[in-house]
Short mmCIF file of C-alpha atoms and ligand atoms in Angstrom, two decimals:
data_model
loop_
_atom_site.label_atom_id
_atom_site.label_comp_id
_atom_site.label_asym_id
_atom_site.label_seq_id
_atom_site.Cartn_x
_atom_site.Cartn_y
_atom_site.Cartn_z
CA MET A 1 15.83 29.52 -8.45
CA ALA A 2 13.53 32.46 -7.91
CA LEU A 3 9.78 32.76 -8.80
CA HIS A 4 7.80 36.00 -9.35
CA ILE A 5 4.09 35.35 -8.88
CA LYS A 6 2.47 38.42 -10.40
CA GLY A 7 -0.93 40.10 -10.49
CA GLY A 8 -2.75 37.75 -8.14
CA THR A 9 -4.68 38.29 -4.97
CA VAL A 10 -3.00 36.75 -1.94
CA VAL A 11 -5.47 34.85 0.25
CA THR A 12 -4.46 33.46 3.62
CA ALA A 13 -6.50 32.43 6.69
CA GLU A 14 -6.32 35.98 7.95
CA ARG A 15 -6.64 38.25 4.95
CA SER A 16 -7.09 38.73 1.23
CA VAL A 17 -4.96 41.35 -0.45
CA ARG A 18 -3.87 42.16 -4.05
CA ALA A 19 -0.05 41.45 -4.05
CA ASP A 20 2.85 39.91 -5.83
CA VAL A 21 4.86 37.16 -4.27
CA VAL A 22 8.56 36.64 -4.72
CA THR A 23 10.19 33.44 -3.71
CA GLU A 24 13.97 32.58 -3.66
CA GLY A 25 15.78 29.52 -2.22
CA GLY A 26 12.66 27.71 -1.27
CA LYS A 27 11.31 30.46 0.92
CA ILE A 28 8.91 33.37 0.41
CA VAL A 29 11.07 36.52 0.48
CA ALA A 30 8.43 39.28 -0.32
CA VAL A 31 4.69 39.90 -0.51
CA GLY A 32 3.54 43.24 -1.69
CA GLU A 33 2.38 45.49 -4.64
CA ARG A 34 4.65 45.89 -7.80
CA LEU A 35 7.67 44.04 -6.55
CA GLU A 36 11.00 43.88 -8.20
CA ALA A 37 12.06 40.29 -8.62
CA PRO A 38 15.60 38.93 -8.68
CA LYS A 39 17.29 38.68 -12.13
CA GLY A 40 16.26 35.53 -13.89
CA ALA A 41 13.22 34.82 -11.86
CA GLU A 42 10.62 32.72 -13.45
CA VAL A 43 7.41 34.73 -13.71
CA ILE A 44 4.00 33.25 -13.13
CA ASP A 45 1.02 35.34 -14.21
CA ALA A 46 -1.52 35.03 -11.50
CA GLY A 47 -3.87 37.64 -12.93
CA GLY A 48 -7.43 36.76 -11.99
CA CYS A 49 -6.30 34.02 -9.66
CA TYR A 50 -5.91 33.69 -5.82
CA VAL A 51 -2.39 32.96 -4.49
CA MET A 52 -2.80 30.79 -1.36
CA PRO A 53 -0.72 28.54 0.95
CA GLY A 54 -0.26 25.03 -0.33
CA GLY A 55 -2.65 22.51 1.35
CA ILE A 56 -1.68 20.42 4.22
CA ASP A 57 -3.27 17.12 4.52
CA PRO A 58 -2.89 15.89 8.14
CA HIS A 59 -4.08 12.43 7.58
CA THR A 60 -2.72 10.08 4.96
CA HIS A 61 -1.49 6.51 4.85
CA MET A 62 0.90 6.06 1.96
CA GLU A 63 1.97 2.45 1.34
CA LEU A 64 0.43 1.31 4.60
CA PRO A 65 0.78 -2.32 5.51
CA PHE A 66 -2.71 -3.09 6.69
CA MET A 67 -5.20 -5.93 7.02
CA GLY A 68 -2.90 -8.38 5.07
CA THR A 69 -1.93 -6.13 2.18
CA VAL A 70 -0.17 -2.74 1.45
CA ALA A 71 -1.92 0.49 0.31
CA SER A 72 -1.43 0.87 -3.38
CA GLU A 73 -0.36 4.46 -3.13
CA ASP A 74 3.30 5.02 -2.25
CA PHE A 75 4.97 8.27 -0.92
CA PHE A 76 6.19 9.34 -4.41
CA SER A 77 3.00 8.80 -6.22
CA GLY A 78 0.90 10.01 -3.35
CA THR A 79 2.73 13.30 -2.91
CA THR A 80 2.62 13.82 -6.63
CA ALA A 81 -1.19 13.32 -6.74
CA ALA A 82 -1.38 15.60 -3.68
CA ALA A 83 0.50 18.33 -5.55
CA CYS A 84 -1.72 17.83 -8.63
CA GLY A 85 -4.63 18.84 -6.31
CA GLY A 86 -2.89 21.71 -4.54
CA THR A 87 -1.68 19.91 -1.38
CA THR A 88 1.97 20.42 -0.68
CA MET A 89 2.48 18.66 2.67
CA ILE A 90 1.08 15.48 4.22
CA ILE A 91 1.21 14.33 7.75
CA ASP A 92 1.23 10.51 7.48
CA PHE A 93 1.37 7.89 10.37
CA VAL A 94 3.94 5.47 11.77
CA ILE A 95 1.91 2.61 12.88
CA PRO A 96 3.84 -0.06 14.89
CA GLY A 97 2.30 -3.53 15.16
CA PRO A 98 1.51 -5.09 18.57
CA ARG A 99 4.79 -5.18 20.48
CA GLU A 100 6.73 -3.82 17.64
CA ASP A 101 9.53 -1.57 18.69
CA ILE A 102 8.41 1.97 18.14
CA MET A 103 11.81 3.40 17.25
CA GLU A 104 12.31 0.58 14.67
CA ALA A 105 8.83 1.29 13.13
CA TYR A 106 9.67 5.00 12.96
CA GLN A 107 12.82 4.32 11.15
CA THR A 108 11.09 1.95 8.68
CA TRP A 109 8.51 4.67 7.83
CA ARG A 110 11.13 7.31 7.46
CA GLY A 111 12.83 5.01 4.89
CA TRP A 112 9.68 4.56 2.94
CA ALA A 113 8.97 8.29 2.89
CA GLU A 114 12.45 9.14 1.39
CA LYS A 115 10.86 8.86 -2.12
CA SER A 116 8.39 11.68 -1.45
CA ALA A 117 8.12 14.48 -3.95
CA ALA A 118 6.90 17.06 -1.42
CA ASP A 119 7.31 17.65 2.37
CA TYR A 120 5.96 15.37 4.95
CA SER A 121 5.91 14.54 8.63
CA PHE A 122 4.67 11.70 10.87
CA HIS A 123 2.13 11.21 13.71
CA VAL A 124 3.39 8.19 15.68
CA ALA A 125 0.85 5.68 16.74
CA ILE A 126 0.98 4.16 20.23
CA THR A 127 -0.41 0.73 19.85
CA TRP A 128 0.88 -0.96 22.99
CA TRP A 129 2.64 0.03 26.24
CA ASP A 130 5.71 -0.73 28.38
CA ASP A 131 8.80 1.16 29.56
CA SER A 132 10.35 1.13 26.13
CA VAL A 133 7.35 3.03 24.70
CA HIS A 134 7.47 5.50 27.53
CA LYS A 135 11.23 6.10 26.63
CA ALA A 136 10.65 6.09 22.79
CA MET A 137 7.98 8.96 23.17
CA GLU A 138 10.61 11.06 24.76
CA THR A 139 13.30 10.28 22.01
CA LEU A 140 10.72 10.97 19.25
CA THR A 141 9.73 14.34 20.82
CA THR A 142 13.33 15.38 21.73
CA LYS A 143 15.26 14.10 18.82
CA HIS A 144 12.93 13.54 15.89
CA GLY A 145 10.47 16.48 15.79
CA VAL A 146 7.42 14.33 16.64
CA ASN A 147 4.70 16.40 18.46
CA SER A 148 1.67 14.14 18.00
CA PHE A 149 0.85 10.74 19.08
CA LYS A 150 -2.01 8.63 17.50
CA HIS A 151 -4.31 6.14 19.21
CA PHE A 152 -6.53 3.69 17.34
CA MET A 153 -9.53 2.93 19.62
CA ALA A 154 -10.73 0.52 17.01
CA TYR A 155 -9.17 -2.49 15.18
CA LYS A 156 -9.34 -4.98 18.06
CA GLY A 157 -6.77 -7.75 17.86
CA ALA A 158 -4.53 -5.58 15.67
CA ILE A 159 -3.60 -1.95 16.61
CA MET A 160 -6.22 -1.07 18.99
CA ALA A 161 -5.22 0.93 22.20
CA ASP A 162 -7.29 0.00 25.10
CA ASP A 163 -8.00 2.37 28.02
CA GLU A 164 -4.74 1.40 29.83
CA VAL A 165 -2.63 2.29 26.64
CA LEU A 166 -4.57 5.50 26.32
CA VAL A 167 -4.06 6.73 29.94
CA ASN A 168 -0.40 5.77 29.96
CA SER A 169 0.29 7.43 26.56
CA PHE A 170 -1.83 10.56 27.19
CA THR A 171 0.02 10.94 30.51
CA ARG A 172 3.38 10.60 28.81
CA ALA A 173 2.45 12.96 25.88
CA ARG A 174 1.48 15.68 28.45
CA GLU A 175 4.78 15.36 30.32
CA LEU A 176 6.62 15.77 26.82
CA GLY A 177 4.39 18.73 25.59
CA ALA A 178 2.87 16.65 22.85
CA ILE A 179 -0.73 16.43 21.36
CA CYS A 180 -2.78 13.16 21.39
CA THR A 181 -4.78 12.16 18.37
CA VAL A 182 -7.43 9.46 18.22
CA HIS A 183 -9.39 7.26 15.73
CA ALA A 184 -12.46 7.28 17.82
CA GLU A 185 -14.48 4.06 17.46
CA ASN A 186 -15.15 1.58 20.17
CA GLY A 187 -13.25 -1.41 18.82
CA GLU A 188 -14.93 -3.95 21.29
CA LEU A 189 -18.49 -2.81 20.03
CA VAL A 190 -17.39 -3.15 16.41
CA PHE A 191 -16.06 -6.51 17.00
CA HIS A 192 -19.27 -7.51 18.77
CA LEU A 193 -21.49 -6.27 15.99
CA GLN A 194 -19.30 -7.76 13.26
CA GLN A 195 -19.71 -11.21 14.84
CA GLU A 196 -23.52 -10.77 15.17
CA LEU A 197 -23.90 -9.65 11.52
CA LEU A 198 -21.73 -12.59 10.24
CA ALA A 199 -23.77 -14.91 12.36
CA LYS A 200 -26.82 -13.76 10.55
CA GLY A 201 -25.25 -14.44 7.32
CA ILE A 202 -24.59 -10.71 6.44
CA THR A 203 -21.12 -10.96 4.67
CA GLY A 204 -21.26 -8.17 2.09
CA PRO A 205 -20.09 -4.55 2.23
CA GLU A 206 -23.48 -3.54 3.47
CA GLY A 207 -22.56 -5.07 6.83
CA HIS A 208 -19.68 -2.63 7.18
CA PRO A 209 -21.84 0.43 8.36
CA LEU A 210 -24.07 -1.72 10.39
CA SER A 211 -21.09 -2.87 12.45
CA ARG A 212 -20.03 0.73 13.21
CA PRO A 213 -23.05 2.96 13.87
CA PRO A 214 -22.57 6.49 14.99
CA ALA A 215 -22.96 5.56 18.60
CA VAL A 216 -19.94 3.50 18.33
CA GLU A 217 -18.02 6.60 17.24
CA GLY A 218 -19.69 9.00 19.64
CA GLU A 219 -18.92 6.76 22.65
CA ALA A 220 -15.14 6.51 21.74
CA ALA A 221 -14.90 10.33 20.96
CA ASN A 222 -16.45 11.19 24.31
CA ARG A 223 -14.26 8.60 26.16
CA ALA A 224 -11.06 9.99 24.59
CA ILE A 225 -12.13 13.63 25.41
CA ARG A 226 -12.89 12.82 29.00
CA ILE A 227 -9.57 10.82 29.38
CA ALA A 228 -7.80 13.88 27.90
CA GLN A 229 -9.67 16.25 30.19
CA VAL A 230 -8.67 14.36 33.34
CA ILE A 231 -5.02 14.06 32.21
CA ASP A 232 -5.11 17.71 30.88
CA VAL A 233 -3.53 16.93 27.44
CA PRO A 234 -4.60 18.52 24.21
CA LEU A 235 -6.64 16.24 21.93
CA TYR A 236 -7.11 16.02 18.17
CA VAL A 237 -10.03 13.77 17.07
CA VAL A 238 -9.42 12.54 13.44
CA HIS A 239 -12.01 11.73 10.82
CA ASN A 240 -15.30 12.97 12.57
CA SER A 241 -17.97 11.46 10.41
CA CYS A 242 -21.26 11.98 12.36
CA GLU A 243 -23.29 14.16 14.68
CA ASP A 244 -22.37 11.99 17.64
CA SER A 245 -18.66 12.78 17.62
CA VAL A 246 -19.28 16.46 16.78
CA GLU A 247 -21.53 16.66 19.82
CA ALA A 248 -18.82 15.43 22.06
CA ILE A 249 -16.27 17.86 20.63
CA THR A 250 -18.65 20.76 20.75
CA ARG A 251 -19.53 20.23 24.45
CA ALA A 252 -15.80 19.99 25.42
CA ARG A 253 -14.77 22.98 23.37
CA ASN A 254 -17.74 25.03 24.83
CA GLU A 255 -16.27 24.17 28.22
CA GLY A 256 -12.80 25.43 27.17
CA GLN A 257 -11.21 22.01 26.81
CA ARG A 258 -8.41 22.06 24.18
CA VAL A 259 -9.92 19.62 21.76
CA PHE A 260 -9.64 19.88 18.00
CA GLY A 261 -11.47 17.97 15.29
CA GLU A 262 -10.89 17.00 11.78
CA VAL A 263 -13.25 15.95 9.01
CA LEU A 264 -12.69 14.23 5.70
CA ALA A 265 -13.73 15.61 2.38
CA GLY A 266 -15.41 12.19 1.74
CA HIS A 267 -17.47 12.38 4.87
CA LEU A 268 -18.77 15.77 3.87
CA LEU A 269 -20.02 14.72 0.47
CA ILE A 270 -20.62 11.04 0.30
CA ASP A 271 -23.48 9.14 2.11
CA ASP A 272 -24.00 5.55 3.16
CA SER A 273 -26.10 4.72 -0.05
CA VAL A 274 -22.83 3.55 -1.56
CA TYR A 275 -23.03 0.46 0.49
CA GLN A 276 -26.32 -0.50 -1.07
CA ASN A 277 -24.91 -0.49 -4.55
CA PRO A 278 -25.46 -3.87 -6.23
CA ASP A 279 -21.96 -3.84 -7.66
CA TRP A 280 -19.85 -5.59 -4.96
CA GLU A 281 -16.54 -3.88 -6.09
CA PHE A 282 -18.16 -0.42 -5.93
CA ALA A 283 -19.61 -0.86 -2.52
CA ALA A 284 -16.32 -2.55 -1.29
CA ALA A 285 -14.37 0.28 -2.72
CA HIS A 286 -16.14 2.74 -0.09
CA VAL A 287 -15.39 0.46 2.77
CA MET A 288 -13.48 2.68 5.18
CA SER A 289 -13.78 3.51 8.90
CA PRO A 290 -15.64 5.31 10.19
CA PRO A 291 -18.03 4.52 7.33
CA PHE A 292 -19.93 6.98 5.12
CA ARG A 293 -23.06 8.07 6.90
CA PRO A 294 -26.66 8.94 6.21
CA LYS A 295 -26.97 12.36 4.59
CA HIS A 296 -28.10 14.27 7.74
CA HIS A 297 -24.68 13.83 9.25
CA GLN A 298 -23.20 15.81 6.47
CA ARG A 299 -25.18 18.85 7.46
CA ALA A 300 -23.81 18.59 10.99
CA LEU A 301 -20.40 18.16 9.77
CA TRP A 302 -20.57 21.35 7.50
CA ARG A 303 -22.05 23.37 10.26
CA ALA A 304 -19.36 22.28 12.74
CA LEU A 305 -16.74 23.22 10.14
CA GLN A 306 -18.34 26.65 9.58
CA ALA A 307 -18.71 27.17 13.26
CA GLY A 308 -15.20 26.42 14.07
CA MET A 309 -16.05 23.24 16.13
CA LEU A 310 -14.07 21.13 13.50
CA GLN A 311 -10.84 22.96 12.57
CA THR A 312 -9.25 20.90 9.74
CA THR A 313 -10.07 18.85 6.64
CA ALA A 314 -8.09 15.71 5.46
CA THR A 315 -8.49 12.70 3.28
CA ASP A 316 -7.32 9.62 5.12
CA HIS A 317 -5.86 8.68 1.78
CA CYS A 318 -5.34 4.94 2.22
CA CYS A 319 -5.79 3.25 -1.23
CA PHE A 320 -6.72 -0.34 -1.99
CA CYS A 321 -7.55 -1.56 -5.46
CA ALA A 322 -10.18 -3.99 -6.28
CA PRO A 323 -8.10 -7.18 -6.09
CA GLN A 324 -7.10 -6.11 -2.57
CA LYS A 325 -10.68 -5.25 -1.53
CA ALA A 326 -11.70 -8.81 -2.91
CA MET A 327 -9.80 -10.23 0.07
CA GLY A 328 -13.12 -9.65 1.83
CA LYS A 329 -15.31 -11.16 -0.90
CA ASP A 330 -16.96 -13.64 1.58
CA ASP A 331 -16.61 -11.68 4.83
CA PHE A 332 -16.84 -7.81 4.92
CA THR A 333 -14.63 -7.64 8.06
CA LEU A 334 -11.79 -8.74 5.85
CA ILE A 335 -12.08 -5.98 3.33
CA PRO A 336 -9.13 -3.62 3.66
CA ASN A 337 -10.36 -0.40 5.07
CA GLY A 338 -9.61 2.76 3.14
CA THR A 339 -10.32 5.13 0.22
CA GLY A 340 -8.43 7.71 -1.68
CA GLY A 341 -8.95 11.54 -2.03
CA VAL A 342 -5.57 13.38 -1.60
CA GLU A 343 -5.88 14.96 -5.04
CA ASP A 344 -9.39 16.08 -4.82
CA ARG A 345 -9.75 17.38 -1.24
CA MET A 346 -9.10 21.05 -1.93
CA HIS A 347 -11.11 21.05 -5.09
CA VAL A 348 -14.27 19.58 -3.47
CA LEU A 349 -13.81 21.79 -0.42
CA TRP A 350 -13.69 24.97 -2.71
CA HIS A 351 -16.59 23.96 -4.86
CA HIS A 352 -18.97 22.76 -2.07
CA GLY A 353 -17.56 25.16 0.53
CA VAL A 354 -16.70 28.53 -1.03
CA ASN A 355 -18.84 28.31 -4.17
CA LYS A 356 -21.89 27.37 -2.17
CA GLY A 357 -21.37 29.95 0.51
CA ARG A 358 -20.43 27.66 3.37
CA LEU A 359 -16.86 28.87 3.66
CA THR A 360 -15.25 32.24 2.99
CA MET A 361 -11.90 32.03 1.02
CA ASN A 362 -10.08 32.73 4.22
CA GLU A 363 -11.87 29.92 6.02
CA PHE A 364 -10.99 27.68 3.13
CA VAL A 365 -7.32 28.38 3.67
CA ALA A 366 -7.76 27.73 7.43
CA VAL A 367 -9.54 24.33 6.98
CA THR A 368 -7.26 23.14 4.18
CA SER A 369 -3.76 24.44 5.47
CA ALA A 370 -3.35 27.03 8.14
CA SER A 371 -5.17 25.36 11.01
CA ALA A 372 -3.43 22.01 10.67
CA ALA A 373 -0.10 24.05 10.58
CA LYS A 374 -1.14 25.86 13.71
CA ILE A 375 -2.43 22.78 15.63
CA PHE A 376 0.72 20.75 14.61
CA ASN A 377 2.93 23.67 15.55
CA ILE A 378 4.54 24.45 12.16
CA TYR A 379 2.86 27.78 11.50
CA PRO A 380 3.79 30.10 9.90
CA ARG A 381 6.58 28.11 8.23
CA LYS A 382 3.71 26.29 6.68
CA GLY A 383 0.19 27.46 6.08
CA ASP A 384 0.82 31.17 5.30
CA ILE A 385 1.91 33.49 2.57
CA ALA A 386 4.49 35.57 4.29
CA ALA A 387 8.15 36.52 4.02
CA GLY A 388 9.99 33.72 5.68
CA SER A 389 7.36 31.12 5.18
CA ASP A 390 8.29 28.03 3.07
CA ALA A 391 7.41 28.61 -0.61
CA ASP A 392 4.55 26.12 -0.68
CA ILE A 393 2.01 28.06 -2.85
CA VAL A 394 -1.02 27.37 -5.10
CA VAL A 395 -2.22 29.75 -7.84
CA TRP A 396 -5.93 29.15 -7.74
CA ASP A 397 -8.22 29.91 -10.71
CA PRO A 398 -11.88 30.27 -9.39
CA GLU A 399 -13.28 29.90 -12.90
CA LYS A 400 -11.46 26.90 -14.06
CA SER A 401 -13.32 23.53 -13.83
CA ARG A 402 -12.52 19.83 -13.86
CA THR A 403 -14.57 16.75 -13.67
CA ILE A 404 -13.20 14.30 -11.21
CA SER A 405 -12.45 10.79 -12.58
CA LYS A 406 -10.37 7.63 -11.99
CA ASP A 407 -9.60 8.00 -15.67
CA THR A 408 -7.85 11.33 -15.21
CA HIS A 409 -6.72 11.52 -11.59
CA HIS A 410 -2.99 10.94 -10.68
CA GLN A 411 -3.87 8.66 -7.68
CA ASN A 412 -2.87 5.07 -7.75
CA ILE A 413 -6.13 3.55 -7.14
CA ASP A 414 -8.71 2.17 -9.53
CA LEU A 415 -11.79 4.00 -8.16
CA ASN A 416 -12.51 7.64 -7.31
CA ILE A 417 -15.09 8.22 -4.57
CA PHE A 418 -15.86 11.61 -6.23
CA GLU A 419 -16.15 9.94 -9.77
CA GLY A 420 -18.03 12.36 -12.11
CA MET A 421 -18.16 15.31 -9.68
CA GLU A 422 -17.68 18.65 -11.60
CA VAL A 423 -15.83 21.24 -9.52
CA ARG A 424 -15.21 24.81 -10.30
CA GLY A 425 -12.18 26.51 -8.78
CA ILE A 426 -8.81 24.56 -8.96
CA ASN A 427 -5.12 25.08 -8.74
CA VAL A 428 -3.48 25.86 -12.11
CA VAL A 429 -0.03 26.07 -10.51
CA THR A 430 1.37 24.37 -7.48
CA VAL A 431 4.68 25.40 -5.97
CA SER A 432 6.65 23.25 -3.51
CA GLN A 433 9.88 24.50 -1.90
CA GLY A 434 9.81 27.36 -4.45
CA LYS A 435 9.80 24.93 -7.33
CA ILE A 436 6.73 24.51 -9.82
CA VAL A 437 5.62 20.85 -9.21
CA PHE A 438 2.26 21.20 -11.07
CA MET A 439 1.33 23.43 -14.23
CA ASP A 440 -0.62 23.12 -17.38
CA GLY A 441 -2.45 20.13 -16.00
CA GLU A 442 0.71 18.03 -15.59
CA PRO A 443 2.87 17.06 -12.51
CA ARG A 444 6.40 18.18 -12.63
CA THR A 445 7.48 16.40 -9.39
CA GLU A 446 10.82 14.94 -8.67
CA ARG A 447 11.21 11.83 -6.59
CA GLY A 448 12.92 12.15 -3.28
CA VAL A 449 13.07 15.91 -2.98
CA GLY A 450 10.38 15.95 -0.15
CA ARG A 451 11.68 16.81 3.26
CA TYR A 452 10.87 15.48 6.66
CA ILE A 453 9.37 18.40 8.54
CA ASP A 454 10.27 18.69 12.39
CA ARG A 455 7.27 19.64 14.60
CA PRO A 456 8.44 21.15 17.81
CA THR A 457 6.54 20.17 20.94
CA TYR A 458 4.24 22.60 22.72
CA ALA A 459 6.47 23.11 25.87
CA PRO A 460 5.59 26.83 26.17
CA TYR A 461 1.88 25.82 26.45
CA TYR A 462 2.72 23.48 29.31
CA ASP A 463 5.06 25.80 31.00
CA ALA A 464 2.38 28.50 31.18
CA ILE A 465 -0.11 25.96 32.42
CA GLN A 466 2.39 24.83 35.05
CA LYS A 467 3.13 28.43 36.01
CA ARG A 468 -0.67 29.07 36.24
CA SER A 469 -1.22 25.97 38.37
CA ASP A 470 1.76 26.95 40.74
CA MET A 471 0.26 30.32 41.03
CA HIS A 472 -2.82 28.96 42.71
CA ALA A 473 -0.84 26.40 44.78
CA PRO A 474 -1.30 27.04 48.48
CA LYS A 475 1.61 29.03 49.92
CA ALA A 476 3.79 27.02 52.36
CA VAL A 477 3.16 28.21 55.77
CA GLU A 478 6.05 30.00 57.39
CA ARG A 479 6.98 28.04 60.60
CA VAL A 480 7.79 30.51 63.26
O1 URQ B 1 -8.38 3.90 10.24
C1 URQ B 1 -7.50 4.47 9.55
O2 URQ B 1 -7.43 5.71 9.54
C2 URQ B 1 -6.68 3.82 8.42
C3 URQ B 1 -6.34 2.43 8.86
C4 URQ B 1 -7.16 3.96 7.20
N1 URQ B 1 -8.48 3.22 6.87
C5 URQ B 1 -9.63 3.77 7.12
O3 URQ B 1 -10.64 3.04 6.84
N2 URQ B 1 -9.92 4.94 7.58
ZN1 ZN B 2 -8.62 5.91 11.26
ZN1 ZN B 3 -6.28 6.99 8.97
#
């Protein structure tokens, strides 16, 4: 099936140009003026619209088993909601439990993701360590297209990776040419503060942010950065929420260390006043980690995104409905952590980024798609509008508006953290693998057509580094 997207302006991370786009067989085959399309091609009128790469959300948790329950959004409904909002690929997480076999966990998650409606990939979490994990990391990089390993520095007693796990895993990742990613919160401090708050009788959702202040995130971000520096492995810090972690990343990047940072759409726009809401369900619905912060952190996050100190945006889409959140009714530490957003990320980034002059259109494409593709080594297959790239495309109408609401969203969650927000500039058509998956306000997704996307390791990077370090090695002295 061929598509002919006519009359639009192609906008990528690098350029904006008036051009038609022709796709065939799931690939972009031509980008240019006044193109001839194959016979029978379906024509999409993109007049007055931008034609951009489909979004990549590098941080989701579809149907995640967590804190005694399972996230309410599954891989089919989640990739459908993503497509409705212009996102055509997610990178989710395999998260083995303590001592759970890594390869078995990987196969389990692969099974769950079979129902996806759009393309997906997996970061694999290293939550414990022994020789089997050391071996599994090689199997995953060489046989399963995994090039990123996640480490939760929070969640003590569950999936928390201590320094021993971090050092072993970072070392192994470097040997294999993979990148390390971290959830940077000091889990020991969180646990300590949680116990203190409960002992004082603070059991409601207002206790959640008090148990995870910015310093707890800043310490962990800096520790992960320093460990990565000593081991010389690239590092990606997920969901930076505050000045403290941004400072740590900025310092490292200014010194030339290969550190990348992600920010969630939620942390850019929602502040910690949500936890003071007298409605327990509303406040609990916003319990996620790191928590939403005082407003001044949002300015730091936007500045870092504009300055290129943070490179990607994500959602950490991990949905729990009211009955699930109520598991923590008498103890905030038992409220399943997570919120939604996969359908709204691009809309809120365009409205509060591009419309408000914080981001150019090209920077918008970078932070919603191209940078994630580059960092996780699938560019330009993903994240570009160019001949040979996958036909993952959004037709974006800068004048069309929507009001975000749980009553109209396609996400399987009973609250929307952006409820009532009016946004101008949305996708009117989403194309995935060369097929229309959203148009006229309705999804047209098909269960199970999503593909697992292999992400090659960065061996060339390491080879280059190795060659460079060999070059400076002292020459062996000729024995005469
Ligand atoms: O920590 C994460 O990223 C997962 C468990 C989702 N929950 C959250 O609160 N961020
Ligand atoms: Zn996290
Ligand atoms: Zn997460």
